[in-house]
Coordinates of C-alpha atoms in Angstrom, one line a residue:
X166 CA 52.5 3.2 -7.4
X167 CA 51.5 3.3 -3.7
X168 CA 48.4 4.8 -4.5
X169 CA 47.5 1.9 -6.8
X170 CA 48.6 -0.3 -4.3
X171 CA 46.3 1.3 -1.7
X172 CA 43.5 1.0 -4.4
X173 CA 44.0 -2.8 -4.4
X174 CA 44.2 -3.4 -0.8
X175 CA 41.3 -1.9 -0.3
X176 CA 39.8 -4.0 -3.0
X177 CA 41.2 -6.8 -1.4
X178 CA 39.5 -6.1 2.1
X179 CA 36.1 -5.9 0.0
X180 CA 36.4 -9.6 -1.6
X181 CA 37.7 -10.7 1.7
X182 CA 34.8 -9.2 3.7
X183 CA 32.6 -11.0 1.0
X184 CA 34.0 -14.2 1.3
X185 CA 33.7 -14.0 5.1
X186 CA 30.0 -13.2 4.6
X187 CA 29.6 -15.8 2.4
X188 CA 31.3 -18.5 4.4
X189 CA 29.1 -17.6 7.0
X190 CA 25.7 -17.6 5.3
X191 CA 26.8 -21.3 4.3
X192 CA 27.7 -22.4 7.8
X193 CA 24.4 -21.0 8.5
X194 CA 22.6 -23.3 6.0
X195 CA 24.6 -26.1 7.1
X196 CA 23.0 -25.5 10.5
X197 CA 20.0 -24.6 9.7
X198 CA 20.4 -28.5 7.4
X199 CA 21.0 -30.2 10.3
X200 CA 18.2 -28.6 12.5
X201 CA 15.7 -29.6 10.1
X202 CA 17.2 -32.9 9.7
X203 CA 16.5 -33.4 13.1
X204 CA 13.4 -31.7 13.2
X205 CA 11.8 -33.9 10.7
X206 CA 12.9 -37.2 12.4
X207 CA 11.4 -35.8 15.4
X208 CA 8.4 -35.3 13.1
X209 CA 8.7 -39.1 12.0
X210 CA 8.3 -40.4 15.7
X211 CA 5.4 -38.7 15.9
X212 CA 3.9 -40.3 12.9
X213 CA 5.3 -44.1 14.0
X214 CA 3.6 -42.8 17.5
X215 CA 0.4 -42.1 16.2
X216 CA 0.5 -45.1 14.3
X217 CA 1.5 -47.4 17.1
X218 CA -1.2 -45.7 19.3
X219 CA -4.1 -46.4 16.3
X220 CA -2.9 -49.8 16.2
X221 CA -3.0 -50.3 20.0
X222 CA -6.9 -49.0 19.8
X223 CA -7.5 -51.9 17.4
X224 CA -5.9 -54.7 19.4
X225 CA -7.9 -53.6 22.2
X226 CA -11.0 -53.9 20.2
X227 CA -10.5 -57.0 19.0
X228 CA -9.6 -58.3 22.7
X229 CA -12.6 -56.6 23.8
X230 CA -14.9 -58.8 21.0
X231 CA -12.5 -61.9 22.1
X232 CA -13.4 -61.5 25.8
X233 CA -16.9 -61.3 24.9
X234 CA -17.2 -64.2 22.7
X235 CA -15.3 -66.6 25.3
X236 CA -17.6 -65.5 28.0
X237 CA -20.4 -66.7 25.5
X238 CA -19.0 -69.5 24.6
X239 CA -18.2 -70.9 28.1
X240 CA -21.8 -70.3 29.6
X241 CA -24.0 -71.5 26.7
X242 CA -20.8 -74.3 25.8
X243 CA -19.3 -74.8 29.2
X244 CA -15.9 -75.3 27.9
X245 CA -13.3 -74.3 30.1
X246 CA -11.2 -73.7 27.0
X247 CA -13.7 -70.2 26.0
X248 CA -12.7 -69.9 29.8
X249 CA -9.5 -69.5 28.9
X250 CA -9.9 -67.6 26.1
X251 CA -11.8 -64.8 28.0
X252 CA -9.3 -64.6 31.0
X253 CA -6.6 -64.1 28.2
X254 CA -8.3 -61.5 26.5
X255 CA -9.3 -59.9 29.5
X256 CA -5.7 -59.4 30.5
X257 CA -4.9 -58.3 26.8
X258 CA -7.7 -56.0 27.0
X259 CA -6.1 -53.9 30.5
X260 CA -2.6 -54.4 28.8
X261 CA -4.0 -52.4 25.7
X262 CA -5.5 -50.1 28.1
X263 CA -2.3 -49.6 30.3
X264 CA -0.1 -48.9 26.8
X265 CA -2.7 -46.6 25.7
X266 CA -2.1 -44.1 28.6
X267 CA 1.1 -44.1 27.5
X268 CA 0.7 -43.8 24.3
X269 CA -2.3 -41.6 24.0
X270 CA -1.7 -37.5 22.6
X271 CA -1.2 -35.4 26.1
X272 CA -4.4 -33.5 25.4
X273 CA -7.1 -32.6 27.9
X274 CA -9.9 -34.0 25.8
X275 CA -8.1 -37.2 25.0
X276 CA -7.0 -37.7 28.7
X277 CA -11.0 -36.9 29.7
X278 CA -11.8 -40.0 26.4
X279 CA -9.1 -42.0 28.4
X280 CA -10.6 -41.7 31.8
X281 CA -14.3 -42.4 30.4
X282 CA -13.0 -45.8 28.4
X283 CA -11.0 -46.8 31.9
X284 CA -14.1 -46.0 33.3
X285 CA -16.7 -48.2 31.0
X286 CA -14.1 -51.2 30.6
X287 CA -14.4 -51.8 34.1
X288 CA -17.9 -51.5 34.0
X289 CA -18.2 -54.3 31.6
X290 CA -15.7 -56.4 33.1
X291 CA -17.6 -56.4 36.3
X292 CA -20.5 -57.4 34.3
X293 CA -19.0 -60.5 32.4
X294 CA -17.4 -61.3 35.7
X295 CA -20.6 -61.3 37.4
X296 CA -22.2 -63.4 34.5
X297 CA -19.7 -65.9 34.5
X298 CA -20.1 -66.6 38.3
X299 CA -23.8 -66.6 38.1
X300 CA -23.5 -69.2 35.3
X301 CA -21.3 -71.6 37.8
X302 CA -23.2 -70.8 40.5
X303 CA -27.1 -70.9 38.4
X304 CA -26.7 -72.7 35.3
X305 CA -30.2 -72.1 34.5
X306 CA -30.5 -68.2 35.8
X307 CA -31.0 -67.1 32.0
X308 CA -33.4 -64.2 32.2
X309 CA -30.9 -62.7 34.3
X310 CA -28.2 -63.5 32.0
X311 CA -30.0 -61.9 29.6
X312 CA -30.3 -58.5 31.3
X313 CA -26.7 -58.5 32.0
X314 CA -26.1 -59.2 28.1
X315 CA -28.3 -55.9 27.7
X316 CA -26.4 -54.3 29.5
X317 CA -23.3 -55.2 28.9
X318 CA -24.1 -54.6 25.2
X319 CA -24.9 -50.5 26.3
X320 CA -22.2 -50.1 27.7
X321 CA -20.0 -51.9 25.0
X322 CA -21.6 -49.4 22.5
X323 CA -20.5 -46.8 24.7
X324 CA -17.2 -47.9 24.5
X325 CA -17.1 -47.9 20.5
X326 CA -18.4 -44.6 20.5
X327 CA -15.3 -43.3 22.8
X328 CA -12.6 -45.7 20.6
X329 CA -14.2 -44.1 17.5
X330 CA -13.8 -40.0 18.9
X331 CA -10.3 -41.2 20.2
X332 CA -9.3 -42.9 16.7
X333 CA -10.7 -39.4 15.0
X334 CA -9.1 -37.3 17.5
X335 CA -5.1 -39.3 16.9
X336 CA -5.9 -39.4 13.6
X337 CA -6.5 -35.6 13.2
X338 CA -3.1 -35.4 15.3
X339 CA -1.1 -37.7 12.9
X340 CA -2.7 -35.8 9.8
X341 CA -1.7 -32.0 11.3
X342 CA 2.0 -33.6 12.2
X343 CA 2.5 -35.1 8.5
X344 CA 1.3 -31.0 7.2
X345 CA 3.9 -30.1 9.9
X346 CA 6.4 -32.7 8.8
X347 CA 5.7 -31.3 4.9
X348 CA 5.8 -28.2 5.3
X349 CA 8.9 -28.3 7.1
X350 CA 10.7 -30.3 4.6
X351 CA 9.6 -27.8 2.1
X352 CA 10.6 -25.0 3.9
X353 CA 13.9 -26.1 5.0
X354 CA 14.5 -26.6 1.5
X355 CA 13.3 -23.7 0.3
X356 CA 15.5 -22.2 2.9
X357 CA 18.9 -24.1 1.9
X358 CA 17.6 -22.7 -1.6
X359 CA 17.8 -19.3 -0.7
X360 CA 20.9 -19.5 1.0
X361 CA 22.5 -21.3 -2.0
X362 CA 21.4 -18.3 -4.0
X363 CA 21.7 -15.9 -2.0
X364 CA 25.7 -17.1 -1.7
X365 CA 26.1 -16.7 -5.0
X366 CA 24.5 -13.4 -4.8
X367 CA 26.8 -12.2 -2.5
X368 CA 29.9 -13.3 -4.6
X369 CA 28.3 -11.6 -7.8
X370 CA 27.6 -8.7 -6.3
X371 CA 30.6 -8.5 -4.7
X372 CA 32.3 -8.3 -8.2
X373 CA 29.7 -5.9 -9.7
X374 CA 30.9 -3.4 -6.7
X375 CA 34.5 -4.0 -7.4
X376 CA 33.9 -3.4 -10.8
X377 CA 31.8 -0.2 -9.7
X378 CA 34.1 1.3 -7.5
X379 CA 36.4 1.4 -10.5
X380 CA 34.0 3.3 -12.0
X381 CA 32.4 5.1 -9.5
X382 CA 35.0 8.1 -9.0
X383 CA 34.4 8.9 -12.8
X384 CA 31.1 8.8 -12.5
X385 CA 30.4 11.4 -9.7
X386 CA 33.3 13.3 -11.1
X387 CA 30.8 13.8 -14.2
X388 CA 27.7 14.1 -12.6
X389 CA 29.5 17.2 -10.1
X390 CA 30.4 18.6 -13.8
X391 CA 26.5 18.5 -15.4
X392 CA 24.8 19.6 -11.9
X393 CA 27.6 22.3 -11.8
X394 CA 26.8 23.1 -15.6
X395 CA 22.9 22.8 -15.1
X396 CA 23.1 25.1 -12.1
X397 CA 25.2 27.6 -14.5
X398 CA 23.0 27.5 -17.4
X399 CA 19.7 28.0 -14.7
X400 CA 21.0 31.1 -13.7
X401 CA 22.2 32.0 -17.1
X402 CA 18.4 31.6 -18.4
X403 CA 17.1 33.3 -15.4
X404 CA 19.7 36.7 -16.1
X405 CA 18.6 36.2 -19.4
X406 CA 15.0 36.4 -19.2
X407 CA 15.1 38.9 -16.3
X408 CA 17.3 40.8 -19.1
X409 CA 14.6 41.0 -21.3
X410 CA 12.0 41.8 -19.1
X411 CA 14.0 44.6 -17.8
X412 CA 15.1 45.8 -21.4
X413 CA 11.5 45.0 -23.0
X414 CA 9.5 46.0 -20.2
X415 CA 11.2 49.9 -20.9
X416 CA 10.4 50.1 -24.4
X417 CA 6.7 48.5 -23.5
X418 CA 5.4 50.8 -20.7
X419 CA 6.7 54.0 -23.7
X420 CA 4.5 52.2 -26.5
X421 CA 1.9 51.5 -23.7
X422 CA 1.9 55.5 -22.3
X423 CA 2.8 57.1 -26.1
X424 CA -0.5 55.0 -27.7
X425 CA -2.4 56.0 -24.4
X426 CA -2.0 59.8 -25.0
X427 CA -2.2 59.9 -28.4
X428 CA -5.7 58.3 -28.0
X429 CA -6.8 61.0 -25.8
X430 CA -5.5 63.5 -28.4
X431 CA -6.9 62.3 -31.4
X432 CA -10.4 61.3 -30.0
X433 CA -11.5 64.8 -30.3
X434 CA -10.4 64.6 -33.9
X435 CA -10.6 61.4 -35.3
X436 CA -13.7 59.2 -35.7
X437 CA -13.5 56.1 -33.0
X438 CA -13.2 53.7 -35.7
X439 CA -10.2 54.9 -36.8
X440 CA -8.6 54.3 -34.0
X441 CA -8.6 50.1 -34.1
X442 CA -4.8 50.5 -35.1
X443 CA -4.3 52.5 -32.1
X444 CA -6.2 50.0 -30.0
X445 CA -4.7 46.7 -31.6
X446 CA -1.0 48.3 -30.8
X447 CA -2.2 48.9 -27.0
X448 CA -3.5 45.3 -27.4
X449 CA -0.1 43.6 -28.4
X450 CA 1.6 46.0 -26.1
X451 CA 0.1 44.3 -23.1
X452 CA 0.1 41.0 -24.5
X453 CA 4.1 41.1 -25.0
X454 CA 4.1 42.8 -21.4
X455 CA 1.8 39.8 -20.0
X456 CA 4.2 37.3 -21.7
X457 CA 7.3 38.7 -20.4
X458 CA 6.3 38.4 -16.8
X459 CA 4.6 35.1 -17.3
X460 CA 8.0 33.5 -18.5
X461 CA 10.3 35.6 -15.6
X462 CA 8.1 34.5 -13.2
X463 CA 7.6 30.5 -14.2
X464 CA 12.2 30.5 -15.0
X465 CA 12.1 31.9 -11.2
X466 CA 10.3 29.4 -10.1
X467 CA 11.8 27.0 -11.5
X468 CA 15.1 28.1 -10.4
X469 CA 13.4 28.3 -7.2
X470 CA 14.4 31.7 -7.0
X471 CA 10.6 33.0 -6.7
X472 CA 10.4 35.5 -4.2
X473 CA 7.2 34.8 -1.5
X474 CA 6.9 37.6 0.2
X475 CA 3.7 37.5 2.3
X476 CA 2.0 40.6 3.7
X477 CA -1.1 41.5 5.6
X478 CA -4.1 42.4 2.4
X479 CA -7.1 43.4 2.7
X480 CA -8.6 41.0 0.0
X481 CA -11.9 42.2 -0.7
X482 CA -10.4 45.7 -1.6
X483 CA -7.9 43.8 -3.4
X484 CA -9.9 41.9 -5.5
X485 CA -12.3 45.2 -6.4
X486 CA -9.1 47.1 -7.4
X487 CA -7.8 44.6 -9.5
X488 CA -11.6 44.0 -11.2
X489 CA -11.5 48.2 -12.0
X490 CA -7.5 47.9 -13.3
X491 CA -9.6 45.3 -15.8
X492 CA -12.1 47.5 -16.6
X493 CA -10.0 50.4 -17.5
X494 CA -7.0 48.3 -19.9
X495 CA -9.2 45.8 -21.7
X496 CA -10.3 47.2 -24.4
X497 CA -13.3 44.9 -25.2
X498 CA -15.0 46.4 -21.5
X499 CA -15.9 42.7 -19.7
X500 CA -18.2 42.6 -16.8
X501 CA -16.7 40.4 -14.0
X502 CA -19.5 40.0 -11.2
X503 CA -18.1 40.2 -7.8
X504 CA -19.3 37.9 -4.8
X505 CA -18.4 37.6 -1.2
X506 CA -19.1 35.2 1.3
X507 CA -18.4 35.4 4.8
X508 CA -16.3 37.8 6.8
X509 CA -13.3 38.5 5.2
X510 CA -10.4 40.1 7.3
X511 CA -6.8 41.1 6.3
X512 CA -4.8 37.9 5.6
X513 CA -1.6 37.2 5.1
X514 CA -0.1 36.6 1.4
X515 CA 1.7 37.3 -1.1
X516 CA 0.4 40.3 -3.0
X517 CA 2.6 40.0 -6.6
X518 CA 1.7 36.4 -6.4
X519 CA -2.1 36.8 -5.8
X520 CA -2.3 38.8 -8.8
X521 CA -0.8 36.8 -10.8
X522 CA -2.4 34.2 -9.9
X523 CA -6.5 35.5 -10.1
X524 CA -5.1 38.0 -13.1
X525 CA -4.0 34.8 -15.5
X526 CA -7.5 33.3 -14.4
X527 CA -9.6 36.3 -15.2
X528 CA -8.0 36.8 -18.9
X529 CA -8.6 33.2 -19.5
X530 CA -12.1 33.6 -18.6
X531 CA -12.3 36.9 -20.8
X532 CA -10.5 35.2 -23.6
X533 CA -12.4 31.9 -23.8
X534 CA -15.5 33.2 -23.3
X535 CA -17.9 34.8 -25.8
X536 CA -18.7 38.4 -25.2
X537 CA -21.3 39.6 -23.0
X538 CA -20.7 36.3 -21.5
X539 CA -21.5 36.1 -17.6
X540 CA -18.1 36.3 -15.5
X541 CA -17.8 35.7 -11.8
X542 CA -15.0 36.2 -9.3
X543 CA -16.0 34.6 -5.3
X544 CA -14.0 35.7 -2.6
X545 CA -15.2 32.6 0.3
X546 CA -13.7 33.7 3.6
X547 CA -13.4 30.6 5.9
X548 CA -12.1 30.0 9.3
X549 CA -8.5 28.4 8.3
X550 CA -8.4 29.1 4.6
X551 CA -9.6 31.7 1.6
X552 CA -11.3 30.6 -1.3
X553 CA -11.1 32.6 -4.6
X554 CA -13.2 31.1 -7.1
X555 CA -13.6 32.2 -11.2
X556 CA -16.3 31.1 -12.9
X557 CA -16.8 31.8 -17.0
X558 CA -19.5 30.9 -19.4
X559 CA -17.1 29.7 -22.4
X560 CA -16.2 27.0 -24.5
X561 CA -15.1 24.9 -21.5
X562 CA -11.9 22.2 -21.5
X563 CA -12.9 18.7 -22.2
X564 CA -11.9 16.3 -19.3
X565 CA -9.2 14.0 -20.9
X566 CA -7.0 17.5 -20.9
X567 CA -7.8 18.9 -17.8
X568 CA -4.7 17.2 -16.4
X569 CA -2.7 18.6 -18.6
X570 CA -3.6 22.2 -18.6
X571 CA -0.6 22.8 -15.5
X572 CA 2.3 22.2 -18.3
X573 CA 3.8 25.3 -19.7
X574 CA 3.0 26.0 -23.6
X575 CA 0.2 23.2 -23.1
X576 CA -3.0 24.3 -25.0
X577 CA -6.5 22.4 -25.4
X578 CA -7.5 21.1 -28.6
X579 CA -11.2 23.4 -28.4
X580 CA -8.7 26.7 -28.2
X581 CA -9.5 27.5 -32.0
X582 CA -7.4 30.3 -33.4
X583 CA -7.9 32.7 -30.0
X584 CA -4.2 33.6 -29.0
X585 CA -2.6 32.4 -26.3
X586 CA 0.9 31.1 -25.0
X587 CA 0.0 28.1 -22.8
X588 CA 1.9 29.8 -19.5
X589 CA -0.8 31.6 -17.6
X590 CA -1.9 28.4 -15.9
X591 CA 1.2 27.0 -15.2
X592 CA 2.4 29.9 -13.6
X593 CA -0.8 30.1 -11.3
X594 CA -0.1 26.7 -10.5
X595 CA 4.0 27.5 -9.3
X596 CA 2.0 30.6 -7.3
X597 CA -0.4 28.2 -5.6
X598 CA 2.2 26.0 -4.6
X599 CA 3.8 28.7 -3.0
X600 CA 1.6 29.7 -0.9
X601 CA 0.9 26.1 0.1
X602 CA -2.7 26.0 -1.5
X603 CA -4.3 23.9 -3.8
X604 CA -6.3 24.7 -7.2
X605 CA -9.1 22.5 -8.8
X606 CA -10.9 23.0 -11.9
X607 CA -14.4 21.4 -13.4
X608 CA -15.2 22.4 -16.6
X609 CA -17.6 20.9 -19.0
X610 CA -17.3 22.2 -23.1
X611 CA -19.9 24.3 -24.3
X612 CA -21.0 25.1 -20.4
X613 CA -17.7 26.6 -19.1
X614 CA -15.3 26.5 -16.2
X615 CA -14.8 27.2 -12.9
X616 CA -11.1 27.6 -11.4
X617 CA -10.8 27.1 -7.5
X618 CA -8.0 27.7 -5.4
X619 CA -7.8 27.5 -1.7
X620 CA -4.9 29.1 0.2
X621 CA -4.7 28.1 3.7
X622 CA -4.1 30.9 6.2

């Protein structure tokens, strides 16, 4: 009873913790709400500003054209009323001005626009003030009203050239705030979205890891049991197979040595070609012997029980003694050429695995390739690695399966009817690994192959 009491409490703390959370993600919304609420009315000023600040540039135009046309229409009229009319619009025209300062976006090359239009409006009010006292003073001075119109009419084109940049210019401004303004609409949104779901996220989940933890303790409980069980039957396979090679191998090495002597014997006696039955049991003798230690070695390594056991060898007289043990057990006599290249010293590595390794390789080049087919074996001595490279002549392994050759029992389609268990690659590929080397292959069918594998040093 307490203990299922102590089970709910601590249930308890977990929906509690997960209500706290998601109180708090929603308070963080909420704030997050009323930020962006903010943020986008902030947003909206900017737009009315903008706006307000476009319209103040067009009120000062049209004072601008109104101050022209009542200074025209007071000297060629003489009407004190287009008098009038200019002084008013002149007034307008530096009240524009003066609310554009204000108004204006802070920015260096507007404020440089800003100085340049101050500077040009003068300008041309000194100029219609000047025509307008030369008219009271000269009625009939026209020439040199005309040359002030020129003028006047430069510089007002100047002055529509510096409205127009400084219309572009606020206009680009109110069209990157109203981006801004969108944008941020959207992603406030999106956030208060993804709050909303992520709430209710947080409350589902919560009951998934209720319902879980129930669970859970039975769950581990049977995985301990299978790992436990699959450890166990691992080291059940491995005394198994290292129980047959050991009872095997005995029996083996007696056919192997029995079938040896009698051959010797009966040579003298018997004609060579009745000794093919003699020769075919040495044969399967060796074969059974190759396939035992295949299959201890690949359940060792799989285990991970494969011992590396790395020793200084000389590798060139390693690789000529294990050419001659080839010459003197096969029966069918291949011819494995030899190469080295470069300086090859004593390096250390494991010697049971090395064998394995260019052994499996070498009786797949004898066995796939036709006979009196050429056979190579490189030993490339390099600085920081060794190279070992066998080369055959035979029927080659077409590309789509050279990925495939690694997996134990895997044979390619070309194989035929030549024997073969599918292991002797896989378990050069666990004695690579070992040694922390890698192995490549290229192989065409009908040219042959060529295995590679590089063991760092």
């Amino acid at each position: 009873m307490t203990q299922k009491f102590t089970k709910w409490s601590s249930q308890g703390k977990w929906i509690a913790g997960g209500f706290c959370i998601t109180l708090l993600l929603m308070g963080l919304v909420s704030f997050a709400s009323y930020k962006n609420t903010i943020e986008i009315r902030e947003s909206a000023d900017r737009v009315q500003h903008t706006y307000e600040t476009l319209n103040t540039l067009t009120n000062f135009y049209a004072a601008m054209s109104v101050a022209e046309s009542g200074r025209r229409g007071y000297i060629f009229l003489g009407s004190t009323q287009e008098l009038e009319r200019y002084q008013t619009a002149v007034k307008n025209m530096q009240a524009e001005i003066y609310a554009l300062q204000h108004q204006i976006h802070p920015g260096f090359s507007q404020q440089q626009r800003l100085t340049l239009l101050h500077s040009l409006v003068n300008q041309r009010l000194a100029l219609l003030q000047q025509s307008i006292e030369l008219y009271t003073k000269n009625k009939s001075a026209f020439q040199t009203q005309s040359l002030i119109t020129k003028k006047s009419i430069n510089i007002r084109e100047k002055i529509l050239q510096v409205l127009q940049e400084i219309k572009i210019k606020e206009q680009g401004y109110l069209s990157k705030s109203l981006k801004e303004s969108q944008f941020s609409i959207k992603y406030r949104t999106t956030i208060e979205i993804i709050g909303t779901i992520l709430s209710f996220f947080i409350v589902s989940s919560l009951c998934f890891i209720l319902y879980r933890q129930w669970v859970k303790h039975d769950e581990v409980e049977a995985l301990e049991r299978s790992l436990a069980q699959e450890k166990e039957l691992n080291e059940l396979k491995l005394r198994l197979f290292s129980m047959i090679s050991h009872e095997f191998r005995t029996p083996l090495s007696v056919i192997l040595l029995s079938s040896q002597l009698l051959k010797e014997i009966l040579q003298e006696f018997v004609d060579e070609n009745k000794l093919k039955n003699l020769y075919r049991i040495q044969a399967s003798a060796k074969l059974m012997n190759r396939l035992i230690t295949d299959l201890l070695t690949l359940t060792r390594a799989e285990a991970g029980k494969l011992d590396f056991n790395p020793q200084l060898i000389n590798l060139e007289s390693f690789c000529l003694n294990l050419l001659e043990d080839f010459q003197l057990f096969d029966t069918k006599q291949p011819i494995i050429n030899f190469i080295k290249q470069g300086r090859c010293s004593s390096v250390n590595m494991d010697e049971k695995l090395l064998y394995s390794i260019l052994s499996n390789l070498l009786l797949n080049a004898i066995k796939y390739s036709p006979q009196g087919g050429n056979m190579y074996l490189l030993l490339k001595c390099e600085l920081e690695s060794t190279i070992f490279q066998v080369k055959d002549e035979g029927i080659g392994i077409p590309q789509p399966e050279q990925q495939k050759i690694y997996e134990p029992f895997y044979r390619s389609q070309n194989v035929e009817d030549i024997v073969g268990t599918g292991l002797g690659l896989a378990v050069v590929k666990k004695c690579v690994e070992l040694h922390q080397g890698e192995i490549f292959v290229e192989s065409k069918v009908g040219v042959g192959t060529t295995f590679t594998v590089k063991i760092p040093h």
